[in-house]
CSV table of C-alpha atoms and ligand atoms in Angstrom, one decimal:
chain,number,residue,atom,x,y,z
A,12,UNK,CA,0.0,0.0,0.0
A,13,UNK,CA,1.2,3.7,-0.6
A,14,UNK,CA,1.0,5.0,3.3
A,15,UNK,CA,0.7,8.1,1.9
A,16,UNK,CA,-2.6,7.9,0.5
A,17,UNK,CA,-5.5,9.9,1.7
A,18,UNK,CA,-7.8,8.6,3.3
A,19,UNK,CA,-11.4,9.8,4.9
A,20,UNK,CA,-13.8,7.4,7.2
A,21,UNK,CA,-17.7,9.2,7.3
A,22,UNK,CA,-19.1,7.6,10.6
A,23,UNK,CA,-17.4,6.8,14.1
A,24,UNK,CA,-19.2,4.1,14.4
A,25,UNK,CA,-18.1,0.3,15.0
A,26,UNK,CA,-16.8,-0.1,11.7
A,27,UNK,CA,-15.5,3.2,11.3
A,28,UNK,CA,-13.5,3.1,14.2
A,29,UNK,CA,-12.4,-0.2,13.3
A,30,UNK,CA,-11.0,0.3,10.3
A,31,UNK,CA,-9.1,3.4,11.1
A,32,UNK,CA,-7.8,2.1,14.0
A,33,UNK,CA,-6.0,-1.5,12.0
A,34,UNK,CA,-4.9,1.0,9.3
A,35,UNK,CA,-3.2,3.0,11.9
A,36,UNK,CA,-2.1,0.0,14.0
A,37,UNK,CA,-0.1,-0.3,10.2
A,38,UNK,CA,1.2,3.4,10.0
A,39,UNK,CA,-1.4,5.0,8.1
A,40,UNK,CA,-3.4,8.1,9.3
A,41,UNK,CA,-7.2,7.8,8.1
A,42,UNK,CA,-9.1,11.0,9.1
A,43,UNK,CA,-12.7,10.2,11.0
A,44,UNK,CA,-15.4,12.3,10.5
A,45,UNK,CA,-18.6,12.3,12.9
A,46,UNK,CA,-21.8,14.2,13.0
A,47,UNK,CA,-21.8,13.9,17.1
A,48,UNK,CA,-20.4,16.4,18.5
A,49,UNK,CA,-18.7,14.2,21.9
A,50,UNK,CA,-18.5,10.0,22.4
A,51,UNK,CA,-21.3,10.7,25.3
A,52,UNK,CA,-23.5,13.1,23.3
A,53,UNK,CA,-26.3,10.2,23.3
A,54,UNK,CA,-26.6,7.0,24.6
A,55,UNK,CA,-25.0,4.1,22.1
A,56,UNK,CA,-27.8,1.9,22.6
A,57,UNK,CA,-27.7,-1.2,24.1
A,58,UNK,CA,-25.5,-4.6,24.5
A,59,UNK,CA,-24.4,-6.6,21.6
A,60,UNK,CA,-22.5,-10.0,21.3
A,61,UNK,CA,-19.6,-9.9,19.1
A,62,UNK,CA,-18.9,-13.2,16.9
A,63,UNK,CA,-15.9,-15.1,17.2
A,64,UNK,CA,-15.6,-15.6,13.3
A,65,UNK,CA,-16.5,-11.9,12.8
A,66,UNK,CA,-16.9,-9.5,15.7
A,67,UNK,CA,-14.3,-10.4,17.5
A,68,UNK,CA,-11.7,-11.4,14.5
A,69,UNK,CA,-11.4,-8.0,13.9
A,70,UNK,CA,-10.7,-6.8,17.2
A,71,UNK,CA,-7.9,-9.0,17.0
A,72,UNK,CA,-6.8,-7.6,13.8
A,73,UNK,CA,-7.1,-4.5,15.6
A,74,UNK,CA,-4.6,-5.5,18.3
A,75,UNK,CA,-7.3,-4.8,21.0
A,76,UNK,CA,-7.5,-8.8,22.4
A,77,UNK,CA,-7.1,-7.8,26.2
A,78,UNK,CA,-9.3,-4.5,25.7
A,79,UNK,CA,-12.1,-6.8,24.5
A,80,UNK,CA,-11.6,-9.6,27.8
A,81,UNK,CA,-11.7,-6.3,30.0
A,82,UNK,CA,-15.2,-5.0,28.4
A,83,UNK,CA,-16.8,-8.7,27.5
A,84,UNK,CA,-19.4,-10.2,29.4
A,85,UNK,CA,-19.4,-13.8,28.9
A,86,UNK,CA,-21.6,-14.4,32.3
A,87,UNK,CA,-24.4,-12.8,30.5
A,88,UNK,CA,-25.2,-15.2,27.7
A,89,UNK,CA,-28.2,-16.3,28.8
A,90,UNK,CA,-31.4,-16.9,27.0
A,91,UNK,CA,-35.0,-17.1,28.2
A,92,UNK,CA,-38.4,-17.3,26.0
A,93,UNK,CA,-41.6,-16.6,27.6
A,94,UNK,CA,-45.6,-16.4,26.6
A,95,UNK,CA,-47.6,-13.3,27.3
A,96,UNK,CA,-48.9,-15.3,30.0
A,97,UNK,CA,-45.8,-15.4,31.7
A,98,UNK,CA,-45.0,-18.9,30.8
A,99,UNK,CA,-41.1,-19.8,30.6
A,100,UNK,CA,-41.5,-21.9,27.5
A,101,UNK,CA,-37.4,-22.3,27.0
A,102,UNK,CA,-34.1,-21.1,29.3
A,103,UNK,CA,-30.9,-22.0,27.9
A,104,UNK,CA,-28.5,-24.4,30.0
A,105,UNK,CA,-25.4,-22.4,30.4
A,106,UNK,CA,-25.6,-18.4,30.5
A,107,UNK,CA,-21.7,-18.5,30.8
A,108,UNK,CA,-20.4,-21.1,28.1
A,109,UNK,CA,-20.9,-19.4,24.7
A,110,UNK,CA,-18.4,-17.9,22.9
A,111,UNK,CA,-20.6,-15.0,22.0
A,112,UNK,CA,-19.7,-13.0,24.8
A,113,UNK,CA,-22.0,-9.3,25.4
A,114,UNK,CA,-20.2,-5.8,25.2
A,115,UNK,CA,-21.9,-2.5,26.1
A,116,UNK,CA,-22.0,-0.3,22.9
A,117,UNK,CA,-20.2,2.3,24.9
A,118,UNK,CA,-17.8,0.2,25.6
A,119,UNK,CA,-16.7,-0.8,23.0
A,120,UNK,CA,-16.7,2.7,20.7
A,121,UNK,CA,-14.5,3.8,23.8
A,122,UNK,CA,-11.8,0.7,23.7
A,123,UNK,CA,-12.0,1.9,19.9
A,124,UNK,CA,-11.4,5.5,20.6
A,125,UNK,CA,-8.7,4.5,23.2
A,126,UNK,CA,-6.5,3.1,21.3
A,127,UNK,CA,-6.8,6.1,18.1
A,128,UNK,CA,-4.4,9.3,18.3
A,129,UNK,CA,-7.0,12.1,19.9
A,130,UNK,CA,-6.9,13.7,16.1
A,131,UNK,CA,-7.9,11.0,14.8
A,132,UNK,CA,-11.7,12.0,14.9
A,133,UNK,CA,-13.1,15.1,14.2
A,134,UNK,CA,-16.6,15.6,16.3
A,135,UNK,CA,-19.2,17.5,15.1
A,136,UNK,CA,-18.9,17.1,11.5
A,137,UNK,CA,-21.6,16.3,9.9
A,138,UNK,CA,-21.1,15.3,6.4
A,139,UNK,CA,-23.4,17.0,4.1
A,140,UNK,CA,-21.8,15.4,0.5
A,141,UNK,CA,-19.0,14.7,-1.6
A,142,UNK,CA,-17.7,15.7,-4.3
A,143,UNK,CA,-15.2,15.4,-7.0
A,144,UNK,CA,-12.4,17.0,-7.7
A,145,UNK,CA,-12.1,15.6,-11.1
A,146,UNK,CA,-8.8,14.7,-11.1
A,147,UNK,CA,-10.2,11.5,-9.6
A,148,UNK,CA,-10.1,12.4,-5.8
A,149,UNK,CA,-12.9,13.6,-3.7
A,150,UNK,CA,-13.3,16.5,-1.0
A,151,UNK,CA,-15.8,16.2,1.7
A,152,UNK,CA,-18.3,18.8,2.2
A,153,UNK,CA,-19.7,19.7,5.8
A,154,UNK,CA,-22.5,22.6,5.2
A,155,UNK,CA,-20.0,25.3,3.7
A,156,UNK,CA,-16.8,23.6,4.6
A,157,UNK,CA,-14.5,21.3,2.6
A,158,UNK,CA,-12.0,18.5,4.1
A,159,UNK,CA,-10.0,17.1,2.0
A,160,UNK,CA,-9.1,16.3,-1.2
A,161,UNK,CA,-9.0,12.3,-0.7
A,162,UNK,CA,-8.1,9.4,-2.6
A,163,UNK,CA,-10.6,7.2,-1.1
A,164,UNK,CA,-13.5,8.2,0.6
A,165,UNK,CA,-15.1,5.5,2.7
A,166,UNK,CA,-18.7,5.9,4.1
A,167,UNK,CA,-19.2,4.1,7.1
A,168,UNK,CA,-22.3,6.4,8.6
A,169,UNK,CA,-24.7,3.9,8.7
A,170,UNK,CA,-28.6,3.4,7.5
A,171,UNK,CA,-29.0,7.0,5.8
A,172,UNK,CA,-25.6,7.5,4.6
A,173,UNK,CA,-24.4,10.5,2.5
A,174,UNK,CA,-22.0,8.6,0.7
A,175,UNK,CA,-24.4,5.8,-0.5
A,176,UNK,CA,-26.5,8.1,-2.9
A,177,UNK,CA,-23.0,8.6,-5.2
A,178,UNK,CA,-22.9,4.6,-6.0
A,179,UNK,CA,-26.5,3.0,-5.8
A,180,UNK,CA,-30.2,4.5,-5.9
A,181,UNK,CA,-31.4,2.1,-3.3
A,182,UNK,CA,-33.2,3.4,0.0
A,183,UNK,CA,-33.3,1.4,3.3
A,184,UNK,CA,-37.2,-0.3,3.2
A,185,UNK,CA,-39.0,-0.3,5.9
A,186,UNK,CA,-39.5,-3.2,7.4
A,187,UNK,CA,-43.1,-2.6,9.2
A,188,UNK,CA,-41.6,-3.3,12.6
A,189,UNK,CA,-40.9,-0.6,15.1
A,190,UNK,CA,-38.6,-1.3,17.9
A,191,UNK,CA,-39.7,1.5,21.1
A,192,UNK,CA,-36.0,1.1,23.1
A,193,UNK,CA,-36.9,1.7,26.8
A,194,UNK,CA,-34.3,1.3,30.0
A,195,UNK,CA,-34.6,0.0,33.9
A,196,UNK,CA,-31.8,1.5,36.0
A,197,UNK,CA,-30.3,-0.6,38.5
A,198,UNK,CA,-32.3,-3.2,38.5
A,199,UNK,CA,-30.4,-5.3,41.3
A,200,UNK,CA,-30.9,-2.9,44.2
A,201,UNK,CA,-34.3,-1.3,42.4
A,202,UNK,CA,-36.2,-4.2,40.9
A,203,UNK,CA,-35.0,-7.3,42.0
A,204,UNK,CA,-37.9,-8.9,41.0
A,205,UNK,CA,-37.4,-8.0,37.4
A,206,UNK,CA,-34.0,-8.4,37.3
A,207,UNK,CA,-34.3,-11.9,38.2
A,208,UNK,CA,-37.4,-12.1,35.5
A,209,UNK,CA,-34.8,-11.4,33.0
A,210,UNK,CA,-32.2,-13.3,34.4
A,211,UNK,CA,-28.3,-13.2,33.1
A,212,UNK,CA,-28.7,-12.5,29.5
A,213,UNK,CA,-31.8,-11.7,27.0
A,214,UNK,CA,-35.2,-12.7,28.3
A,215,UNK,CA,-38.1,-12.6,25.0
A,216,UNK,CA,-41.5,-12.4,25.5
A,217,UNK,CA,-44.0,-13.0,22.8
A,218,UNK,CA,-47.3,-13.0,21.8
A,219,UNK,CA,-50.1,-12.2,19.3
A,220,UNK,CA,-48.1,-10.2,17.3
A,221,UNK,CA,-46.3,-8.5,19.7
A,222,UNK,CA,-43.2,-9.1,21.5
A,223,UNK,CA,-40.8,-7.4,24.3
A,224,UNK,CA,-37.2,-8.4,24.4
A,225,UNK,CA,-35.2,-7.1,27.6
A,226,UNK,CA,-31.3,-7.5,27.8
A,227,UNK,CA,-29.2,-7.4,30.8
A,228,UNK,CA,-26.5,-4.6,30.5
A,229,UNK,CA,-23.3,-3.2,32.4
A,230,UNK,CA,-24.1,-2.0,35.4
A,231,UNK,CA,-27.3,-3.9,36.4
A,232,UNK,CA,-29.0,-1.7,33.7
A,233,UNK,CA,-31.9,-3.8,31.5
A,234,UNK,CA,-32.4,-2.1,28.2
A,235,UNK,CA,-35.6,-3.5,26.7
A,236,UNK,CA,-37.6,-3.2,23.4
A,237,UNK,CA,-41.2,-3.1,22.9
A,238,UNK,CA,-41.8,-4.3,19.1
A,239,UNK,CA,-44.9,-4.9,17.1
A,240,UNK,CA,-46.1,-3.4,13.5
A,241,UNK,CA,-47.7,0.1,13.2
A,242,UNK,CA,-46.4,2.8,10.7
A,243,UNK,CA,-43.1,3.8,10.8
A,244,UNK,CA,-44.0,7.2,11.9
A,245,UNK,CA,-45.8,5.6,14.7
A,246,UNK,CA,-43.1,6.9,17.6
A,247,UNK,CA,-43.4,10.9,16.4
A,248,UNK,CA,-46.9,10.7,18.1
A,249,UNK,CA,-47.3,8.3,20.7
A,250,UNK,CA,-43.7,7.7,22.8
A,251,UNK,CA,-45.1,7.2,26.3
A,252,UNK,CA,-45.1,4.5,28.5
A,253,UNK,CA,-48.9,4.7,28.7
A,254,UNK,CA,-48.9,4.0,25.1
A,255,UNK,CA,-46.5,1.5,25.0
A,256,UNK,CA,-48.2,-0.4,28.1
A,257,UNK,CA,-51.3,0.1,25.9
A,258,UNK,CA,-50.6,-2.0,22.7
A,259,UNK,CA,-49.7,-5.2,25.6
A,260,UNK,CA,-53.0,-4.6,27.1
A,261,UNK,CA,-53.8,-8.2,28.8
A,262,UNK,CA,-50.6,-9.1,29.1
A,263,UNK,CA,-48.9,-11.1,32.5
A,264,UNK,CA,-48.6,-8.1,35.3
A,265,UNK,CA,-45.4,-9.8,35.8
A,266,UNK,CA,-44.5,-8.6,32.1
A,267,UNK,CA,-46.2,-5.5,31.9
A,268,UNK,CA,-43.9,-4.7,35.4
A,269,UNK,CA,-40.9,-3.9,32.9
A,270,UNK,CA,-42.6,-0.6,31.9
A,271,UNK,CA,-43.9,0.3,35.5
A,272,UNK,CA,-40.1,0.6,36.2
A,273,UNK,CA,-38.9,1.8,33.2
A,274,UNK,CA,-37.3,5.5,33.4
A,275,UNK,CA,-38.6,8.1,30.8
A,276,UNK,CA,-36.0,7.6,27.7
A,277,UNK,CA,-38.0,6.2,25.2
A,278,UNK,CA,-37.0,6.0,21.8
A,279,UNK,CA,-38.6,4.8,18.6
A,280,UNK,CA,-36.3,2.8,16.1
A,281,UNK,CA,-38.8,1.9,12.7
A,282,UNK,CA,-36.8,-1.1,11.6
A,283,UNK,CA,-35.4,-0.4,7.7
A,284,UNK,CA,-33.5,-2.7,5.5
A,285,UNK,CA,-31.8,-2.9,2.0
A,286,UNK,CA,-32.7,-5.2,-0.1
A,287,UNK,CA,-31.0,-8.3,0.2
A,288,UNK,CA,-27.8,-8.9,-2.5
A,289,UNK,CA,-27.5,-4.5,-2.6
A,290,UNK,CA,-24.4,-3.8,-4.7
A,291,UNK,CA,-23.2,-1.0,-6.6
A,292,UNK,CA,-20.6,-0.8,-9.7
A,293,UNK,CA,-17.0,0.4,-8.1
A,294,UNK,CA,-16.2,3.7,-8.5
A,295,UNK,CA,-12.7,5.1,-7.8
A,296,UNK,CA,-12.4,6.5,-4.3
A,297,UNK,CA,-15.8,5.5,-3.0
A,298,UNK,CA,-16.7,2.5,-0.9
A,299,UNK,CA,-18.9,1.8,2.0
A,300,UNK,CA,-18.9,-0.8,4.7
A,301,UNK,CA,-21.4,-1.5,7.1
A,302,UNK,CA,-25.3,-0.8,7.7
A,303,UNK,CA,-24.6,1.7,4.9
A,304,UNK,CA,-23.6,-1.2,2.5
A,305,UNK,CA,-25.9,-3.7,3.7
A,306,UNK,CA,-28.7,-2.5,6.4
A,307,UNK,CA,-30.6,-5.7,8.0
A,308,UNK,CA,-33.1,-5.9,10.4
A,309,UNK,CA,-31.4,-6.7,14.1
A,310,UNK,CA,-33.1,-9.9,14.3
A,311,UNK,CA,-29.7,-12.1,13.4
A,312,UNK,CA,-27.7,-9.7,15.5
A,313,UNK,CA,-25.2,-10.1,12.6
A,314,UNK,CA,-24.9,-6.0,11.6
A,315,UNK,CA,-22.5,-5.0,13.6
A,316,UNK,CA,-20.3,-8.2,13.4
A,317,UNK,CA,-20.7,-7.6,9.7
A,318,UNK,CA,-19.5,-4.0,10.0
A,319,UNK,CA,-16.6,-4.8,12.2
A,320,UNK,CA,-15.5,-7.9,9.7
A,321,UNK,CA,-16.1,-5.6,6.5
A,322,UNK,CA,-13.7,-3.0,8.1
A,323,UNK,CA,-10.8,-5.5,8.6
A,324,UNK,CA,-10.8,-6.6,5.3
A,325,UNK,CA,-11.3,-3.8,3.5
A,326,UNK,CA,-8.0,-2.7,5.7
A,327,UNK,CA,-6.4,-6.2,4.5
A,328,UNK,CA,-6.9,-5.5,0.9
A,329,UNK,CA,-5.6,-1.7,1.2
A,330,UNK,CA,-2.4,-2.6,3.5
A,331,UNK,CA,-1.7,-5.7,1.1
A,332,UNK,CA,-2.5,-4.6,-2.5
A,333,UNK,CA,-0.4,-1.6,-3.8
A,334,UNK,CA,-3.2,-0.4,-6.0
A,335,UNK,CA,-6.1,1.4,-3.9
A,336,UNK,CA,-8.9,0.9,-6.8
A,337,UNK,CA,-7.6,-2.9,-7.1
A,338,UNK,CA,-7.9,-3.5,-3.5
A,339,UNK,CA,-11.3,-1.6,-3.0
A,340,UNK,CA,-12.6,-4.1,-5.9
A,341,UNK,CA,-11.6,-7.0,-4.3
A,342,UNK,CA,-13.0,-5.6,-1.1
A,343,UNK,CA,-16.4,-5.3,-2.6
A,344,UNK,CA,-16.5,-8.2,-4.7
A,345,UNK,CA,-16.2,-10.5,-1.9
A,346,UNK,CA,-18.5,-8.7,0.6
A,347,UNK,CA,-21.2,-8.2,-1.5
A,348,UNK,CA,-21.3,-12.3,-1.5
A,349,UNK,CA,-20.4,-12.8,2.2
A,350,UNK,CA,-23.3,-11.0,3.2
A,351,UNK,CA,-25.7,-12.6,1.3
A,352,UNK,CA,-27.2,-15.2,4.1
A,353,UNK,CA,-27.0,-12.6,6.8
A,354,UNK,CA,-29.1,-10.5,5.1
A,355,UNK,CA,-31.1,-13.3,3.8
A,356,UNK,CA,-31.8,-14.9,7.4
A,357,UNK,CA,-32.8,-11.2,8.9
A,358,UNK,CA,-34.8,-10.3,6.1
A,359,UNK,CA,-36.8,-13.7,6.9
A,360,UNK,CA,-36.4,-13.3,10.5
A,361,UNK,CA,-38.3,-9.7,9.9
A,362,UNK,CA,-41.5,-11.4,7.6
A,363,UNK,CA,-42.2,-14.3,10.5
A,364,UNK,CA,-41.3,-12.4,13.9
A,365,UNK,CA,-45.2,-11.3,15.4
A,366,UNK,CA,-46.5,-13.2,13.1
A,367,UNK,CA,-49.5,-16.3,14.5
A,368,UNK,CA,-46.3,-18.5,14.5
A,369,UNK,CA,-43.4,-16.7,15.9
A,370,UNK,CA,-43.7,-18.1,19.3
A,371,UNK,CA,-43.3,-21.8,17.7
A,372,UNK,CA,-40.5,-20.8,15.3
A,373,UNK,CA,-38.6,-18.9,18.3
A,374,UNK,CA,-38.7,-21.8,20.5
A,375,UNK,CA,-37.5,-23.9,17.7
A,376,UNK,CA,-34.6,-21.4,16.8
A,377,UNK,CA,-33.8,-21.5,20.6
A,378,UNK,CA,-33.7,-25.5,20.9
A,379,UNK,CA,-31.9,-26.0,17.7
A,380,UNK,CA,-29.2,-23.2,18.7
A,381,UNK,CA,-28.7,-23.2,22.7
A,382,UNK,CA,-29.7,-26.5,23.1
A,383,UNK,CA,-26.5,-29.2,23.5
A,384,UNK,CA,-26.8,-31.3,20.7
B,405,FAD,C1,-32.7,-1.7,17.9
B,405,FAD,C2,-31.4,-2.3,17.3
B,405,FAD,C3,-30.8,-3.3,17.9
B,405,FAD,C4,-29.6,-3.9,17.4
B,405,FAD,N1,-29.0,-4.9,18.0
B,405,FAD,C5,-27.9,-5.5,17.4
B,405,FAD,C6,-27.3,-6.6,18.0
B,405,FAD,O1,-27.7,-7.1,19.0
B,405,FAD,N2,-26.2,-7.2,17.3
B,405,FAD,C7,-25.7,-6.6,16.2
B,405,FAD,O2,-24.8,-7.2,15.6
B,405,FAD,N3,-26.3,-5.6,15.6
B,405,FAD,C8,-27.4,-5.0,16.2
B,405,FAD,N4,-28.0,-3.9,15.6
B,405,FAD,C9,-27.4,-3.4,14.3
B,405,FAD,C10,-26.2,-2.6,14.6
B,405,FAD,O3,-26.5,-1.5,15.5
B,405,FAD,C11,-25.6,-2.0,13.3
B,405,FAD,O4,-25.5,-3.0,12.3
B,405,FAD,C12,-24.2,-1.4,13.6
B,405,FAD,O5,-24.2,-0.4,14.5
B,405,FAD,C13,-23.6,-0.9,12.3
B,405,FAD,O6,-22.4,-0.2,12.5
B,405,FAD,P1,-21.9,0.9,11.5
B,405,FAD,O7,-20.5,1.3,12.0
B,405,FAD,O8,-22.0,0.4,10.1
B,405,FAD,O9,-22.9,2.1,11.6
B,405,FAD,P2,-23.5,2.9,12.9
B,405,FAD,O10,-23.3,2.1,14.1
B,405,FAD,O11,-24.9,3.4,12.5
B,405,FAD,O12,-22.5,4.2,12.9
B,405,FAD,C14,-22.6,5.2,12.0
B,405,FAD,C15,-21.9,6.4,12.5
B,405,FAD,O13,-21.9,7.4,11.5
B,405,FAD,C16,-22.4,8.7,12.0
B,405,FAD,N5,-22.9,9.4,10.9
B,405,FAD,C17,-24.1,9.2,10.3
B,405,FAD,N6,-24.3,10.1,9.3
B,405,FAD,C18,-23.2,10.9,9.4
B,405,FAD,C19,-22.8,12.0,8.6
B,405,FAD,N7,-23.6,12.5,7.6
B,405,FAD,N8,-21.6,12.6,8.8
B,405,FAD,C20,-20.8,12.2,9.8
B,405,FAD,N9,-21.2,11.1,10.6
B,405,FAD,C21,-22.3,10.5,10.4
B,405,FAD,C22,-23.3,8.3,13.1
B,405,FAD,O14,-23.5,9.3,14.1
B,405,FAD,C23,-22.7,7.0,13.7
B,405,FAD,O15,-21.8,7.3,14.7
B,405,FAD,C24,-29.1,-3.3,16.2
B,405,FAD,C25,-29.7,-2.2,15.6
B,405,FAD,C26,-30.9,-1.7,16.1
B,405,FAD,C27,-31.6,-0.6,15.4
């Protein structure tokens, strides 16, 4: 690779940060750009468990092994499916024997960020397009500033990104199902009760077309989501918890207790998509990785493992091919196929989930995947 080539990452997200971070573990000095103006200015969302094959293969590419043991929580691995009439219909054996251990979002973008120079990021730039300079390299435009120029321009800011619109006409779908993210602070000392409901992992509950999914995170905090299918606009009227405690009218008390202790941050997340097998023709200087190449629904838990894994190979290809546009290509080509039955089994997992037979097909998923064979 020619270290000297200029490189800009849109998005300080997981696979943002992870792909600036391997290049610069090799000597080379991407430039981040990120609309947020701090790491804290909002909440990252909630716990994710990073794959050993993905996830957590690029962390080791990344150099950042012993950051990952300090943030992972393998004790919380658990897995419990209930009915809406508080029936436990499934528990997995083991909470603490997967090798899909949890990390806190936060987490995680700060081991990232920790092991970046402090330049490395610029906050508070919002990317508003990109342009060409015509002699094949591209500047960066933030309302009526300019970065740049670049040779390669990667856009790694997620479901609406800027950068997307310069190599494919597709728009993220929506997929019918809204996610309303709510939060239980310290549940030991708080709500024993529920966080013993939960239990040490992901407890999901569902039921005529409805279902709650509650996950135990750092700090005895439970982050839960209340899903079923209205309009995707659904949230900009209605975010309350008497709403919310509204569409699981007749539900188990013991269930509907989740939103009795719930604090007031609610947020509404209308579940999008790309279509399954989105690809674009290579153009010189552009790529994407992540939810902006291939947005899925979070029901495989696969898109940020995805975003992390396309980061360290797009930084394989760059640091081992001395052409940029050659290694870019081969970059694409092969992620555009890896993706493929990811996408496939969320895009499926989004049709069936609250539909008359979810309940059955979770608790076969759950037997066929926890259960020792
Ligand atoms: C409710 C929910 C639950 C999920 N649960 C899981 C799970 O359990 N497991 C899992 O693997 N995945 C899960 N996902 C999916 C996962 O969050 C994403 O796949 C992952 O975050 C993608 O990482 P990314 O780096 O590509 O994009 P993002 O995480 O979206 O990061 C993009 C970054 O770009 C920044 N940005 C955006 N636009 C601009 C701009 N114009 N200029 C500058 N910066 C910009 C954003 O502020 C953000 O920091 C879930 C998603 C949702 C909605």
């Amino acid at each position: 690779m020619n270290t000297s080539l200029r490189i800009a990452i849109v998005g300080a997200g997981p696979g943002g940060l992870t792909l600036a971070r391997i290049l610069y573990r090799h000597g080379v000095n991407a430039s981040v750009f990120e609309r947020e103006r701090s790491p804290l200015e909002r909440p990252q969302g909630g716990t994710l468990d990073l794959h050993a094959e993905s996830g957590q293969l690029a962390l080791q590419r990344a150099g950042l092994e012993d950051a990952f043991k300090r943030i992972a929580r393998y004790e919380d691995q658990g897995s419990r499916l209930m009915d809406q009439h508080g029936r436990l219909l499934f528990e997995a054996p083991n909470p603490d024997a997967g090798d899909r251990p949890e990390v806190d979002r936060t987490a995680l973008r700060q081991a990232l960020l920790d092991s970046l120079p402090p330049d490395c990021v610029s906050w508070g730039a919002s990317v508003t397009g990109v342009r060409s300079t015509g002699d094949e390299r591209w500047t960066l435009h933030q309302g009526a500033l300019t970065h740049g120029p670049f040779d390669l321009v990667v856009g790694a800011d997620g479901a609406w990104s800027k950068i997307r619109p310069l190599l494919s006409t597709y728009q993220p779908q929506y997929s019918g199902l809204t996610f309303i993210e709510f939060g239980i602070d310290d549940a030991d000392r708080q709500h024993p009760h529920l966080a013993a409901l939960v239990g040490r992992g992901t407890l999901q509950v569902a039921g005529e077309a409805r279902a709650i999914i509650v996950q135990r995170n750092a700090n005895a905090h439970l982050r839960g989501y209340a899903i079923f299918r209205v309009p995707s606009d659904w949230g900009a009227d209605h975010l309350s918890l008497p709403a919310l405690k509204a569409q699981f009218h007749g539900w188990h008390p013991q269930v509907l207790a989740l939103f009795d202790a719930a604090n007031e941050t609610l947020l509404a997340r209308p579940i999008h998509a790309l279509p399954v097998g989105h690809r674009w023709s290579h153009r010189q200087g552009l790529t994407l990785i992540g939810d902006a190449a291939h947005l899925m629904s979070p029901f495989g838990g696969e898109g940020v493992n995805a975003a992390m894994l396309d980061a360290a190979e797009l930084a394989q290809h760059l640091l081992e091919t001395p052409d940029c546009s050659s290694a870019v290509q081969a970059y694409e080509n092969h992620m555009f196929e890896r993706v493929i039955p990811a996408a496939q089994g969320s895009a499926e997992a989004a049709a069936i989930q609250l539909s008359h037979d979810s309940l059955a097909l979770s608790l076969a998923h759950l037997h066929h995947h926890l259960t020792p064979q």
